[in-house]
């Protein structure tokens, strides 16, 4: 088992003929992802890496079973791509674009909620269930199949954590990037819930960062509902107030969003705290005995 | 994009929010010209430094002028003065309002409910600068359903809670603010204070933050605001900041001497943390993003190394989308064309790392595979080790 993504998950790629879309589709296929169709307006009837391309998502879902859609489209088209996939009845939508306008994300997330669809992202590397499938850009060499669930706001930080775990011989069940914000589809709590329910996942690594109050909500959930051990790292401990660090959501405003407060609440909720990916891996190793 | 007060008031005014009569002055000579015809200035007035940050009232950036001569002396004193480390380039002169009551009003978005959030409080004024601090009694919030807008009952309810007698005028004002927030893709529209005056409600300050991600929908507006800001506020001060802006590199200057470049926001923050906790001090945060190519890394090096305080340059890379062969090419290109004083510490792993490392080895540059080791080495070098 893994969460959200298994070897059977059938995938549709939006923006499949673009530079990034075609390259990443080939990489996903090579890894074993079951990519069944692609969409690029105006390119219907073509093929990319042996995958049929359609003009519209509705045309693709008429021909193929599609469980999940991932979009590699510029941020200005991200809203329309997501709405089209949701309207076509696809229930899991991954949005990789960075810098999607907040107004557009509100529209997408409201629409998804009404249609019972789940959105991951935006600004997400996607997710990987090592050894089974990947939906996004996670470098697979740093991951290995196993029983540690990893979730992170930052893509690159999750790669670092997986690298440290894998080097210690510890594999991962699923690695999920939820994105850089400032608005998120799936939140840390949503992903924690899935890991808690997943019989294969034994330990969870939660990688948070400065800005907002998402880690505070995660801590409440860990404290109240979780039985599995959680190891956490929060980056931006040395972040100066009022400066946005790379992610739209990574900013300390006044006293809100500070790393120290997040570490305090997570620690009080019972999460073990690591300061570097190496330390995180060490703690996970100890927890697994 | 954060606008300055006078720009925010222009935006609000265009949507029907009552704002004071006002005039912006951007230079002393212009001020002299204007002084020849004082009727151009709304007096008695407030003289307000136009700076891109809050808390200017307490720092002495707001003063009053009753007569033309007072205005001249105070405005010319303010222009060119230093306010919290920033040179004041322009002042706003506006009609002084008779304030009966001050209110805080803002529209922003709430990440939790993924909806616009209307916020209002009875305590407007100088002590309420940061929305993050507004959680106390007498402060009201409501999430807005974007399909419905702000319903009339909510406007009446807020008016009652805030003790505003003219509920209709308040309702119109809320509608204007919300409409502007939506139409202009704002992330924050804050009026603090919104004054109750004998002549009705009046926005005495305006803080508007527009969504950079939505620039493609508002090209002309962004261009105009940027052009205005060249005259209104001091430009980027240091050479690295100026270069970063020119190249579109994500760069935040810090106080230390370890120059940092990373290919991800989270790992960039991690690097700062590990440096700091290891006894070093980062000189900057510079993140190239997932789609960086050879040119991005060369430009980032140029930006970070333009800071004379940098004693060692640490580049931490973990390729997902970024390709290490491209990164190595960019580093090689930069080193070919530039003499680099500070030692270089490079951590490289991920997509195409073998090819990347081969290129750097050809230049006699060792790379690290382990993040902590690379950071440790950089900190050591920064201490003269």
mmCIF file with all atom_site columns, C-alpha atoms in Angstrom, chain A residues 42 107 177 226 232 249:
data_model
loop_
_atom_site.group_PDB
_atom_site.id
_atom_site.type_symbol
_atom_site.label_atom_id
_atom_site.label_alt_id
_atom_site.label_comp_id
_atom_site.label_asym_id
_atom_site.label_entity_id
_atom_site.label_seq_id
_atom_site.pdbx_PDB_ins_code
_atom_site.Cartn_x
_atom_site.Cartn_y
_atom_site.Cartn_z
_atom_site.occupancy
_atom_site.B_iso_or_equiv
_atom_site.pdbx_formal_charge
_atom_site.auth_seq_id
_atom_site.auth_comp_id
_atom_site.auth_asym_id
_atom_site.auth_atom_id
_atom_site.pdbx_PDB_model_num
ATOM 1 C CA . UNK A 1 42  ? -4.677  22.179 -30.732 1.00 0.00 ? 42  UNK A CA 1
ATOM 2 C CA . UNK A 1 107 ? -11.863 29.365 -7.832  1.00 0.00 ? 107 UNK A CA 1
ATOM 3 C CA . UNK A 1 177 ? 4.935   17.647 -1.801  1.00 0.00 ? 177 UNK A CA 1
ATOM 4 C CA . UNK A 1 226 ? -2.463  10.149 15.480  1.00 0.00 ? 226 UNK A CA 1
ATOM 5 C CA . UNK A 1 232 ? 9.393   16.805 12.017  1.00 0.00 ? 232 UNK A CA 1
ATOM 6 C CA . UNK A 1 249 ? 3.843   31.327 1.735   1.00 0.00 ? 249 UNK A CA 1
#
